[in-house]
Coordinates of C-alpha atoms in Angstrom, one line a residue:
Chain A
M258 CA -36.1 42.7 -74.3
T259 CA -38.9 41.3 -72.2
T260 CA -38.4 39.7 -69.0
V261 CA -39.3 36.3 -70.4
A262 CA -36.5 36.5 -73.0
W263 CA -34.2 37.3 -70.3
T264 CA -35.2 34.3 -68.0
R265 CA -34.9 32.0 -71.1
R266 CA -31.4 33.4 -71.7
R267 CA -30.5 32.9 -68.0
F268 CA -31.7 29.2 -68.3
A269 CA -29.7 28.7 -71.4
V270 CA -26.6 30.0 -69.8
S271 CA -26.9 27.9 -66.6
A272 CA -27.7 24.8 -68.9
F273 CA -24.7 25.6 -71.0
W274 CA -22.4 25.8 -67.9
R275 CA -23.7 22.6 -66.4
S276 CA -22.6 20.8 -69.7
F277 CA -19.2 22.6 -69.9
R278 CA -18.6 21.7 -66.2
A279 CA -19.1 18.1 -67.1
D280 CA -16.5 18.2 -69.8
R281 CA -13.3 17.4 -68.5
E282 CA -11.2 18.5 -71.2
G283 CA -12.7 21.8 -71.3
L284 CA -12.6 22.2 -67.6
I285 CA -8.9 21.5 -67.5
G286 CA -8.4 24.2 -70.2
L287 CA -10.5 26.8 -68.6
I288 CA -8.7 26.5 -65.3
S289 CA -5.2 26.7 -66.9
L290 CA -6.4 29.7 -68.7
L291 CA -7.4 31.2 -65.5
V292 CA -4.0 30.6 -63.7
I293 CA -2.0 31.8 -66.8
A294 CA -4.2 35.0 -66.8
V295 CA -3.5 35.8 -63.2
I296 CA 0.3 35.0 -63.7
A297 CA 0.3 37.4 -66.7
L298 CA -1.6 40.1 -64.6
A299 CA 0.6 39.7 -61.7
A300 CA 3.8 40.0 -63.6
P301 CA 4.9 43.2 -62.1
L302 CA 4.5 42.0 -58.6
L303 CA 6.7 38.9 -59.5
A304 CA 9.5 40.6 -61.2
S305 CA 10.3 44.2 -61.5
A306 CA 10.7 45.5 -65.1
T307 CA 14.5 46.7 -64.3
E308 CA 15.4 43.1 -63.9
L309 CA 14.6 42.7 -67.5
S310 CA 16.7 45.2 -69.0
P311 CA 19.6 43.6 -70.5
T312 CA 22.2 46.2 -69.1
K313 CA 21.1 46.0 -65.4
A314 CA 20.6 42.1 -65.2
T315 CA 22.4 40.9 -62.2
G316 CA 22.2 37.0 -62.9
P317 CA 25.4 34.9 -64.4
V318 CA 25.5 34.7 -68.0
L319 CA 23.8 31.7 -69.7
A320 CA 23.6 29.6 -66.5
A321 CA 21.7 26.2 -66.6
P322 CA 18.7 25.8 -64.4
S323 CA 19.2 26.0 -60.8
L324 CA 17.3 26.8 -57.6
E325 CA 17.8 30.3 -57.9
Y326 CA 17.1 30.4 -61.7
P327 CA 14.6 27.7 -62.4
F328 CA 14.8 28.3 -66.1
G329 CA 18.5 29.3 -66.4
T330 CA 19.6 32.7 -67.6
D331 CA 20.1 34.1 -71.1
D332 CA 23.2 35.7 -72.6
S333 CA 23.0 39.1 -70.8
G334 CA 22.2 37.2 -67.3
R335 CA 18.4 37.7 -67.2
S336 CA 16.3 34.9 -65.6
V337 CA 14.4 33.0 -68.5
L338 CA 11.8 32.4 -66.0
L339 CA 10.9 36.2 -65.5
L340 CA 11.3 36.7 -69.3
V341 CA 8.8 33.8 -69.8
I342 CA 6.3 35.4 -67.2
W343 CA 6.7 38.9 -68.8
G344 CA 6.4 37.6 -72.3
S345 CA 2.9 36.0 -71.4
R346 CA 1.8 39.6 -71.3
V347 CA 2.7 40.3 -75.0
S348 CA 1.5 37.0 -76.3
L349 CA -1.7 37.0 -74.5
L350 CA -2.4 40.6 -75.5
V351 CA -1.6 40.0 -79.0
G352 CA -3.6 37.0 -79.1
L353 CA -6.7 38.2 -77.7
A354 CA -6.8 41.6 -79.4
A355 CA -6.0 40.0 -82.8
T356 CA -8.8 37.4 -82.1
L357 CA -11.2 40.2 -81.4
I358 CA -10.5 42.2 -84.8
S359 CA -10.7 38.9 -86.8
M360 CA -14.0 37.9 -84.9
V361 CA -15.5 41.3 -85.5
I362 CA -14.8 41.4 -89.2
G363 CA -15.7 37.8 -89.7
T364 CA -19.0 38.2 -88.0
V365 CA -19.9 41.2 -89.6
V366 CA -18.8 39.8 -93.1
G367 CA -20.4 36.5 -92.4
V368 CA -23.8 37.7 -91.4
A369 CA -24.1 40.3 -94.1
A370 CA -23.0 37.7 -96.7
G371 CA -25.6 35.1 -95.3
H372 CA -28.5 37.6 -95.0
F373 CA -28.1 39.4 -98.2
G374 CA -26.9 36.3 -100.3
G375 CA -30.1 34.4 -99.4
A376 CA -32.8 36.6 -100.9
G377 CA -34.0 39.9 -101.7
G378 CA -33.5 42.1 -104.9
F379 CA -30.7 41.8 -107.4
L380 CA -28.6 44.4 -105.6
T381 CA -28.7 42.8 -102.2
R382 CA -28.0 39.4 -103.5
F383 CA -25.0 40.9 -105.6
A384 CA -23.8 42.6 -102.3
G385 CA -24.0 39.2 -100.3
G386 CA -22.5 37.3 -103.3
T387 CA -19.4 39.7 -103.5
L388 CA -18.9 39.3 -99.7
N389 CA -19.0 35.7 -100.2
R390 CA -16.5 35.7 -103.1
L391 CA -14.1 38.0 -101.2
T392 CA -14.2 35.8 -98.2
E393 CA -13.5 32.7 -100.3
W394 CA -10.5 34.4 -102.0
F395 CA -9.1 35.5 -98.9
L396 CA -9.4 32.1 -97.6
V397 CA -7.0 30.6 -100.2
I398 CA -4.2 33.1 -99.4
P399 CA -1.7 31.2 -97.3
Y400 CA -1.7 33.5 -93.9
L401 CA 2.0 33.4 -93.2
P402 CA 3.2 34.9 -96.6
L403 CA 0.2 37.4 -96.2
A404 CA 1.2 38.3 -92.7
I405 CA 4.9 38.7 -93.8
A406 CA 3.9 40.9 -96.7
L407 CA 1.6 43.1 -94.5
M408 CA 4.4 43.5 -91.7
V409 CA 6.7 44.5 -94.1
V410 CA 4.1 47.1 -95.2
A411 CA 3.5 48.1 -91.5
I412 CA 7.4 48.2 -90.8
R413 CA 7.8 50.7 -93.4
Y414 CA 4.9 53.0 -92.2
N415 CA 6.6 52.8 -88.7
L416 CA 3.6 51.5 -86.9
P417 CA 4.0 50.5 -83.3
L418 CA 5.1 46.8 -83.9
V419 CA 2.8 45.3 -81.1
L420 CA -0.1 47.3 -82.8
A421 CA 1.0 46.2 -86.1
V422 CA 1.3 42.6 -85.2
I423 CA -2.3 42.8 -83.9
I424 CA -3.7 44.3 -86.8
V425 CA -2.0 41.9 -89.3
I426 CA -3.0 38.9 -87.3
G427 CA -6.5 40.2 -87.1
I428 CA -6.8 40.7 -90.8
T429 CA -5.3 37.5 -91.9
S430 CA -7.6 35.2 -89.9
W431 CA -11.2 36.4 -90.4
P432 CA -12.2 34.5 -93.5
S433 CA -12.8 31.0 -91.7
T434 CA -14.8 32.8 -89.2
A435 CA -16.7 34.8 -91.9
R436 CA -17.2 31.4 -93.7
L437 CA -18.6 29.4 -90.6
V438 CA -21.0 32.5 -89.7
R439 CA -22.2 32.8 -93.1
A440 CA -23.4 29.0 -93.2
Q441 CA -24.7 29.2 -89.8
T442 CA -26.7 32.5 -90.9
L443 CA -28.1 30.6 -93.9
A444 CA -29.3 27.8 -91.7
I445 CA -31.1 30.3 -89.2
E446 CA -32.7 32.3 -91.9
G447 CA -34.5 29.3 -93.4
R448 CA -36.3 29.0 -89.9
P449 CA -40.0 30.0 -89.7
Y450 CA -39.5 32.5 -87.0
I451 CA -37.4 34.9 -89.4
E452 CA -40.2 34.4 -92.0
R453 CA -42.8 35.8 -88.9
A454 CA -40.2 38.7 -88.3
K455 CA -40.3 39.7 -92.0
V456 CA -44.1 39.5 -92.4
L457 CA -44.3 41.7 -89.2
G458 CA -42.3 44.4 -91.1
A459 CA -38.7 43.8 -89.5
G460 CA -36.0 45.7 -91.6
H461 CA -32.5 44.1 -92.6
W462 CA -31.0 45.5 -89.4
H463 CA -33.6 44.2 -87.0
Q464 CA -33.4 40.7 -88.6
M465 CA -29.8 40.5 -88.5
T466 CA -29.1 41.9 -85.1
R467 CA -32.2 40.7 -83.2
H468 CA -32.6 37.3 -84.7
V469 CA -29.6 36.3 -86.5
L470 CA -26.7 37.4 -84.4
P471 CA -28.0 35.9 -80.9
N472 CA -28.2 32.4 -82.8
V473 CA -24.8 32.8 -84.4
M474 CA -23.0 33.9 -81.2
P475 CA -22.7 30.7 -79.6
L476 CA -20.7 29.2 -82.6
V477 CA -18.5 32.4 -82.9
L478 CA -17.7 31.8 -79.2
A479 CA -16.4 28.4 -79.8
N480 CA -14.5 29.7 -83.0
T481 CA -12.8 32.5 -81.1
T482 CA -11.3 30.1 -78.6
L483 CA -9.7 28.2 -81.4
T484 CA -8.7 31.6 -83.3
V485 CA -7.0 32.7 -80.1
S486 CA -4.5 29.8 -80.4
I487 CA -4.0 30.5 -83.9
A488 CA -3.2 34.1 -83.2
I489 CA -0.9 33.1 -80.4
L490 CA 1.0 30.7 -82.8
A491 CA 1.2 33.3 -85.5
E492 CA 2.4 35.9 -83.2
T493 CA 5.2 33.6 -82.0
T494 CA 5.8 32.7 -85.6
L495 CA 6.2 36.4 -86.7
S496 CA 8.5 37.4 -83.8
F497 CA 10.5 34.3 -84.6
L498 CA 11.1 35.6 -88.2
G499 CA 12.0 38.7 -86.7
L500 CA 9.0 40.6 -87.7
G501 CA 7.4 40.6 -84.4
S502 CA 6.9 42.6 -81.2
G503 CA 10.6 44.2 -81.6
D504 CA 11.9 45.4 -78.4
S505 CA 9.1 44.0 -76.1
I506 CA 9.4 40.5 -74.7
S507 CA 7.3 37.9 -76.1
W508 CA 7.8 34.3 -76.2
G509 CA 8.6 34.5 -79.8
T510 CA 11.4 37.0 -79.3
I511 CA 12.8 35.2 -76.6
I512 CA 13.1 31.9 -78.9
S513 CA 14.5 34.0 -81.8
S514 CA 17.2 35.5 -79.7
A515 CA 18.0 32.1 -78.4
R516 CA 18.2 30.9 -82.0
N517 CA 20.4 33.9 -83.2
H518 CA 22.8 33.0 -80.5
V519 CA 22.8 29.5 -81.8
A520 CA 21.8 28.1 -78.5
M521 CA 20.8 24.7 -79.8
S522 CA 24.1 24.0 -80.9
N523 CA 25.9 25.5 -77.7
G524 CA 23.9 23.3 -75.3
Q525 CA 21.8 26.0 -73.9
W526 CA 18.5 24.2 -74.1
W527 CA 16.8 26.1 -71.3
W528 CA 16.9 29.3 -73.5
F529 CA 14.5 28.0 -76.2
L530 CA 12.7 25.1 -74.4
F531 CA 10.8 26.8 -71.7
P532 CA 9.2 29.6 -73.7
G533 CA 8.2 27.1 -76.3
I534 CA 6.6 25.1 -73.4
A535 CA 4.7 28.2 -72.3
V536 CA 3.5 28.5 -76.0
V537 CA 2.3 24.9 -75.9
V538 CA 0.6 25.0 -72.6
V539 CA -1.4 28.2 -73.5
V540 CA -2.3 27.2 -77.1
R541 CA -3.1 23.8 -75.9
A542 CA -5.4 25.2 -73.1
F543 CA -6.9 27.4 -75.8
N544 CA -7.8 24.5 -78.1
M545 CA -9.2 22.4 -75.1
C546 CA -11.5 24.9 -74.3
G547 CA -12.7 25.4 -77.9
R548 CA -12.9 21.7 -78.6
A549 CA -15.2 21.5 -75.5
L550 CA -17.5 24.5 -76.7
E551 CA -17.7 22.8 -80.1
R552 CA -18.8 19.5 -78.5
I553 CA -21.5 21.5 -76.2
L554 CA -22.6 23.8 -79.3
D555 CA -22.6 21.6 -82.0
P556 CA -25.7 19.2 -81.8
R557 CA -24.2 16.8 -84.4
L558 CA -21.3 16.1 -82.2
K559 CA -23.3 15.5 -79.1
E560 CA -25.6 13.0 -80.6
R561 CA -22.6 10.5 -81.4
S562 CA -20.8 10.4 -78.2
Chain B
M144 CA -13.3 1.2 -101.7
S145 CA -14.2 -1.3 -104.4
E146 CA -17.8 -1.7 -103.4
T147 CA -18.6 2.1 -103.3
T148 CA -16.8 3.1 -106.5
G149 CA -18.1 -0.1 -108.3
G150 CA -21.7 0.8 -107.5
G151 CA -21.4 4.4 -108.6
A152 CA -19.5 3.8 -111.8
A153 CA -22.4 1.8 -113.1
R154 CA -24.7 4.8 -112.9
R155 CA -22.0 7.5 -114.1
R156 CA -23.5 10.6 -115.3
P157 CA -22.9 11.6 -119.0
R158 CA -19.4 13.3 -119.6
A159 CA -21.0 16.6 -120.4
T160 CA -22.0 17.6 -116.9
G161 CA -18.7 16.5 -115.6
L162 CA -17.0 18.8 -118.2
G163 CA -19.1 21.8 -117.3
Y164 CA -18.3 21.2 -113.7
V165 CA -14.5 20.9 -114.3
L166 CA -14.7 24.1 -116.5
R167 CA -16.6 26.0 -113.8
K168 CA -14.2 25.1 -111.1
V169 CA -11.1 25.8 -113.3
L170 CA -12.6 29.3 -114.2
G171 CA -13.3 29.8 -110.5
S172 CA -9.6 29.0 -109.7
V173 CA -8.2 31.4 -112.4
L174 CA -10.4 34.3 -111.0
T175 CA -9.2 33.6 -107.8
L176 CA -5.5 33.8 -109.0
L177 CA -6.4 37.1 -110.7
F178 CA -7.7 38.3 -107.4
V179 CA -4.5 37.4 -105.8
A180 CA -2.2 39.0 -108.3
V181 CA -4.2 42.4 -108.2
F182 CA -4.0 42.2 -104.3
N183 CA -0.4 41.4 -104.5
F184 CA -0.1 44.6 -106.7
F185 CA -1.8 47.1 -104.3
L186 CA -0.4 45.5 -101.1
F187 CA 3.1 46.4 -102.3
Q188 CA 2.1 49.5 -104.1
I189 CA 1.2 51.1 -100.9
L190 CA 4.8 51.0 -99.7
P191 CA 5.8 54.6 -99.0
G192 CA 8.9 56.2 -100.5
D193 CA 11.0 55.9 -103.5
P194 CA 11.3 52.1 -103.9
A195 CA 14.5 52.7 -105.8
K196 CA 16.3 54.5 -103.0
A197 CA 14.9 52.1 -100.4
F198 CA 16.3 48.9 -102.4
A199 CA 19.2 50.1 -104.1
P200 CA 22.6 49.0 -102.3
K201 CA 23.4 51.6 -99.7
G202 CA 26.5 53.8 -99.0
R203 CA 29.5 53.9 -101.3
N204 CA 28.2 51.4 -104.1
S205 CA 25.2 53.5 -104.9
D206 CA 25.9 55.4 -108.2
P207 CA 23.3 57.7 -109.7
E208 CA 23.3 55.6 -112.8
A209 CA 22.3 52.6 -111.0
L210 CA 19.8 54.6 -109.2
A211 CA 18.3 55.8 -112.4
A212 CA 18.1 52.4 -114.1
L213 CA 16.6 50.8 -110.8
R214 CA 13.9 53.8 -111.2
R215 CA 13.2 53.0 -114.7
Q216 CA 12.8 49.2 -113.7
Y217 CA 10.7 49.9 -110.7
G218 CA 8.7 52.3 -112.9
S219 CA 8.9 55.4 -110.2
G220 CA 7.0 58.5 -111.6
L221 CA 4.6 56.6 -113.6
S222 CA 0.9 56.8 -113.0
L223 CA -0.7 54.2 -110.8
W224 CA -2.7 52.9 -113.9
E225 CA 0.5 52.7 -116.0
K226 CA 2.1 50.8 -113.1
F227 CA -0.7 48.4 -113.1
T228 CA -0.9 47.6 -117.0
R229 CA 2.9 47.1 -116.6
Y230 CA 2.5 44.7 -113.9
V231 CA -0.3 42.8 -115.7
D232 CA 2.0 42.6 -118.7
R233 CA 4.7 41.3 -116.8
M234 CA 2.5 38.8 -114.9
V235 CA 1.2 37.5 -118.3
H236 CA 4.9 36.9 -119.0
L237 CA 5.7 35.1 -115.9
D238 CA 8.2 38.1 -115.2
F239 CA 8.3 39.0 -111.8
G240 CA 11.3 41.5 -112.2
V241 CA 14.8 41.2 -110.7
S242 CA 15.6 40.2 -107.1
Y243 CA 17.8 42.8 -105.3
T244 CA 19.5 40.1 -102.9
Q245 CA 19.8 37.4 -105.3
H246 CA 20.9 39.5 -108.3
A247 CA 19.0 37.5 -110.7
E248 CA 15.4 37.2 -112.2
V249 CA 13.0 36.5 -109.4
T250 CA 11.2 33.7 -112.0
K251 CA 14.7 31.9 -112.1
V252 CA 15.4 32.1 -108.6
I253 CA 12.1 30.6 -107.6
G254 CA 12.5 27.9 -110.2
E255 CA 15.6 26.8 -108.6
R256 CA 14.1 26.8 -105.0
L257 CA 10.9 25.2 -106.1
W258 CA 12.0 21.6 -106.1
P259 CA 13.6 21.0 -102.7
T260 CA 10.3 22.6 -101.1
V261 CA 8.3 20.1 -103.0
L262 CA 10.6 17.5 -102.1
L263 CA 10.5 18.5 -98.4
S264 CA 6.9 19.3 -97.9
G265 CA 5.6 16.4 -100.2
T266 CA 7.6 13.8 -98.3
A267 CA 6.4 15.3 -94.8
L268 CA 3.0 15.3 -96.3
L269 CA 2.8 11.9 -97.5
L270 CA 4.3 10.4 -94.4
A271 CA 1.8 12.3 -92.4
A272 CA -1.1 11.6 -94.3
G273 CA -0.4 7.6 -94.0
I274 CA 0.5 7.7 -90.4
G275 CA -2.2 10.1 -89.6
V276 CA -5.1 8.3 -91.4
W277 CA -3.9 5.0 -89.4
I278 CA -3.9 6.7 -86.0
G279 CA -7.0 8.8 -86.6
A280 CA -9.1 5.8 -87.9
R281 CA -7.8 3.5 -84.9
S282 CA -8.7 5.9 -82.3
G283 CA -12.0 7.0 -83.6
W284 CA -12.8 3.2 -84.2
R285 CA -12.1 2.6 -80.4
H286 CA -13.6 5.8 -79.3
G287 CA -12.6 6.4 -75.5
S288 CA -10.2 3.5 -75.5
R289 CA -6.9 4.0 -73.9
F290 CA -5.3 4.4 -77.4
D291 CA -7.7 7.0 -78.3
R292 CA -7.2 8.9 -75.0
S293 CA -3.6 9.0 -75.2
S294 CA -3.3 9.4 -79.0
S295 CA -5.7 12.4 -78.9
S296 CA -4.0 14.0 -76.1
I297 CA -0.6 13.8 -77.9
A298 CA -2.4 15.0 -81.1
V299 CA -3.8 18.1 -79.5
T300 CA -0.5 18.9 -77.9
A301 CA 1.6 18.3 -81.1
Y302 CA -1.1 20.6 -83.0
S303 CA -0.5 23.4 -80.5
M304 CA 3.0 23.6 -81.2
P305 CA 4.8 25.6 -83.5
E306 CA 6.7 23.3 -85.9
W307 CA 10.0 25.4 -85.9
W308 CA 10.2 25.1 -82.1
L309 CA 10.0 21.2 -82.6
G310 CA 12.8 21.6 -85.1
L311 CA 14.9 23.6 -82.6
I312 CA 14.6 20.8 -80.1
L313 CA 15.3 18.1 -82.7
I314 CA 18.4 20.1 -83.8
F315 CA 19.5 20.1 -80.1
A316 CA 18.6 16.5 -79.5
F317 CA 20.2 15.0 -82.8
A318 CA 22.4 17.4 -84.5
S319 CA 24.5 19.2 -81.7
P320 CA 27.6 18.2 -79.8
G321 CA 25.1 18.7 -76.5
G322 CA 23.0 15.8 -77.8
L323 CA 23.5 12.9 -80.3
D324 CA 25.5 14.5 -83.0
I325 CA 24.2 12.1 -85.7
F326 CA 22.2 14.3 -88.2
P327 CA 23.6 17.2 -90.2
L328 CA 22.7 20.5 -88.9
T329 CA 21.7 22.4 -91.9
G330 CA 21.5 22.5 -95.8
M331 CA 20.5 19.9 -98.3
R332 CA 23.7 18.1 -99.2
D333 CA 27.3 17.9 -98.1
S334 CA 30.0 18.2 -100.6
R335 CA 32.4 16.3 -98.5
S336 CA 30.1 13.3 -98.1
T337 CA 31.0 9.9 -99.3
L338 CA 27.5 8.8 -99.6
P339 CA 25.6 8.5 -102.9
E340 CA 23.9 11.9 -103.6
W341 CA 20.2 10.7 -103.0
L342 CA 21.2 9.1 -99.5
D343 CA 23.1 12.3 -98.5
V344 CA 19.9 14.4 -99.5
A345 CA 17.7 11.9 -97.6
W346 CA 19.9 11.9 -94.5
H347 CA 19.7 15.9 -94.6
M348 CA 16.0 15.4 -94.7
V349 CA 15.2 13.5 -91.8
L350 CA 15.0 16.2 -89.1
P351 CA 13.1 18.8 -91.1
V352 CA 10.6 16.2 -92.4
A353 CA 10.3 15.0 -88.7
S354 CA 9.5 18.4 -87.4
L355 CA 6.9 19.1 -90.0
A356 CA 5.4 15.6 -89.9
V357 CA 4.7 15.4 -86.3
V358 CA 2.6 18.5 -86.7
Y359 CA 0.8 17.3 -89.7
I360 CA 0.2 13.9 -88.3
A361 CA -1.4 15.6 -85.4
E362 CA -3.9 17.6 -87.7
Y363 CA -4.6 14.7 -90.1
S364 CA -5.3 12.1 -87.2
L365 CA -7.7 14.7 -85.6
I366 CA -9.6 15.0 -89.0
M367 CA -9.7 11.4 -89.7
R368 CA -10.8 10.7 -85.9
S369 CA -13.7 12.9 -86.2
S370 CA -14.9 11.8 -89.6
I371 CA -14.7 8.0 -88.5
L372 CA -16.7 9.0 -85.5
D373 CA -19.2 10.3 -87.9
E374 CA -19.5 6.9 -89.8
R375 CA -19.4 4.9 -86.7
Y376 CA -23.1 4.2 -86.0
S377 CA -24.1 4.3 -89.7
E378 CA -26.5 1.6 -90.7
Y379 CA -24.3 0.0 -93.3
L380 CA -21.8 -0.8 -90.6
T381 CA -24.5 -2.5 -88.6
V382 CA -25.3 -4.5 -91.7
A383 CA -21.6 -5.4 -92.3
R384 CA -21.5 -6.5 -88.8
A385 CA -24.6 -8.6 -89.1
K386 CA -23.1 -10.4 -92.4
G387 CA -20.5 -11.6 -89.6
L388 CA -17.5 -9.7 -91.1
R389 CA -14.8 -9.5 -88.6
D390 CA -14.4 -5.9 -86.8
D391 CA -11.2 -5.3 -88.7
V392 CA -12.7 -5.9 -92.1
V393 CA -15.7 -3.7 -91.2
L394 CA -13.3 -1.0 -90.5
R395 CA -11.1 -1.4 -93.4
R396 CA -13.6 -2.2 -96.2
H397 CA -16.6 -0.2 -95.0
A398 CA -16.0 2.4 -92.7
L399 CA -12.7 3.6 -93.9
P400 CA -13.5 4.5 -97.5
N401 CA -16.3 6.6 -96.5
A402 CA -14.5 8.4 -93.8
L403 CA -11.6 9.2 -96.2
L404 CA -13.8 11.1 -98.4
P405 CA -14.1 14.2 -96.3
S406 CA -10.6 13.8 -95.1
V407 CA -9.1 13.9 -98.6
T408 CA -10.6 17.2 -99.3
L409 CA -9.6 18.4 -95.9
F410 CA -5.9 17.2 -96.5
L411 CA -5.7 18.8 -99.9
M412 CA -7.2 22.1 -98.3
S413 CA -4.8 22.3 -95.7
V414 CA -1.9 23.1 -98.0
G415 CA -1.9 26.7 -96.8
F416 CA -1.0 25.5 -93.2
I417 CA 1.8 23.7 -94.9
V418 CA 3.2 26.8 -96.7
S419 CA 3.9 28.2 -93.1
G420 CA 5.5 25.3 -92.1
A421 CA 7.7 25.1 -95.0
I422 CA 8.6 28.9 -94.4
T423 CA 9.7 28.4 -90.8
V424 CA 11.2 24.9 -90.9
E425 CA 13.3 25.6 -94.0
T426 CA 14.5 28.7 -92.1
I427 CA 15.9 27.0 -89.4
F428 CA 17.5 24.1 -91.1
S429 CA 18.8 26.4 -93.9
W430 CA 17.0 24.1 -96.5
P431 CA 17.5 25.9 -99.7
G432 CA 13.8 26.0 -100.8
L433 CA 11.3 28.8 -101.2
G434 CA 10.6 29.1 -97.4
L435 CA 14.2 30.1 -96.8
L436 CA 14.1 32.1 -99.8
T437 CA 11.1 34.2 -98.0
S438 CA 13.0 34.6 -95.0
E439 CA 16.0 35.7 -97.1
A440 CA 14.0 38.3 -99.0
L441 CA 12.6 39.7 -95.7
R442 CA 16.2 41.3 -95.3
G443 CA 16.0 44.5 -97.4
P444 CA 13.0 43.9 -97.8
D445 CA 13.5 42.5 -101.5
V446 CA 10.1 43.4 -102.8
P447 CA 10.3 41.8 -106.2
L448 CA 11.1 38.4 -104.6
L449 CA 8.4 38.8 -102.0
Q450 CA 5.7 39.5 -104.6
G451 CA 6.9 36.5 -106.6
V452 CA 7.0 34.1 -103.8
F453 CA 3.5 35.3 -102.4
I454 CA 2.2 34.6 -106.1
V455 CA 3.8 31.2 -106.0
F456 CA 2.5 30.1 -102.7
S457 CA -0.9 31.3 -103.3
A458 CA -0.9 29.6 -106.5
G459 CA 0.1 26.3 -105.0
V460 CA -2.9 26.6 -102.5
I461 CA -5.2 27.6 -105.1
L462 CA -4.1 24.5 -107.3
M463 CA -4.4 22.1 -104.5
N464 CA -8.0 23.5 -103.8
L465 CA -8.8 23.0 -107.3
V466 CA -7.5 19.4 -107.3
A467 CA -9.5 18.9 -104.0
D468 CA -12.7 20.0 -106.1
L469 CA -12.0 17.9 -108.9
V470 CA -11.0 14.8 -107.2
Y471 CA -14.0 14.6 -104.6
P472 CA -16.6 13.7 -107.3
L473 CA -14.4 10.9 -108.7
L474 CA -14.2 9.6 -105.2
D475 CA -17.8 10.2 -104.1
P476 CA -20.5 8.9 -106.5
R477 CA -23.1 10.6 -104.3
V478 CA -21.5 14.0 -105.2
R479 CA -21.2 12.9 -108.8
R480 CA -25.0 12.2 -109.0
S481 CA -26.4 15.4 -107.5

């Protein structure tokens, strides 16, 4: 890379940051995410892990919110506030790691499908077409039944549950990224500088990594933020169905145990209300950032507002 | 609507191209369904161990004869290819085997549970489409207004919410002694009820439909809002205003029909999203549909039942996608012409 290219990139990044800062919704989302990340990282400082063991908990059983226990306590006397704070770690870890998997698969498949599907000989076109078809096929499979089926298989193989959830969510959510990336790749490959690169003898790998990928990445970034929120919701849903993170505490497992103890009918609203609010706050923050990124990166959206 | 379709109808293309298009789309859907079926086979094929042992009733009830019968039925000991041909043969005859937890044929069990799911999700969907279009159109038309700001903010919040969590809150608020105890807690009908049956079912439906509909309304209103925003500065709207039409008429007669087009496809294609809602919401309300059946099949796990449910849900989504593809050219003359 030449210095010119780097200077240009630095300009692009600072221009991007200026427009992001001007977007109120995105900024609020980003700040909320930073606060939540700090809380999740600081969880061991706020609460020792021993207080979370059901047998060592000291609080009263099923106490309503009070000054000492702002979110109340659960059936074994653990503070729901501490559970929610510790739960953020698993929920965020699963959400981010699953998104990473989905993003890598989606980008690789999308760029390859777009690049090879567009031009070239019969074989490359065939490969691109096959990838595209595969994406479309996976796109129609509803994610929850697929995730359930995959989790059943993973449990049979005794995979560590958190890892299984990450992999399962990762491989159920890549097709939408792949479709988006493919469309963007096709748009970029129509531009003259790709033609120039080809004429100068650039190979497939060079074209894809040096020309297509840098142009696709911003869009992938916006899509990623939205994917994280889907992944966190998926983790919560799987844990709620009893397929999730097992013994480790996540927001989904807290709500699931509240439901198993019929907390709704017994009036123990704090037990399922607060972890759910945590889910909504985090997912909403990711959605806000994602929407802001879309607004900034999609020129079509910029024109009309 | 009348203006746009009227103009297109006069220039309708010959039927032949339409037929080719329909055939191509139907063939594509059939191929997709085949892929799902093959995928379904291999997905459950990689389950390790002896399936008969894993799914046979445990403990004192397990007699060797039943185990042998299960093995025969499950095809243990056959080669992969033989298993696969057997599977294909069964699929063609719509035979998904026998469920272990329900002790009945999977096809029959699914058939019994299909209608409650269609009733529940369909009602939620229709309600949500109507309300979502209204809210989305209004907030997109008055972009930046107070209504737009508050409704968009509520929609993003509702969209970030697991629908089953909303269901738990509704149960606490409206069906428990702690809150207003006015709606039934679970199920689809109450044998002790004195109400006519349809009213009883409708009464049981209120809470599950509400928890599904809130999330769908959020999704649909956001889709509708952005497609109204796309149309807002179109020239034909300036023309309509220049003719002296009232703002309301410009929205209803000119902007809305055009903005609805992309929304209709997105509505139909979001059925995959509805499937997951059906599974979780039916589970918490014990609504006797396919969703509850899925979470019941998880105990065990009841593999034949899971396979069957997986195929049915995927087929539903594929069908709705096909409908979206086929309906779109009927609604949009521009697509029909190209």
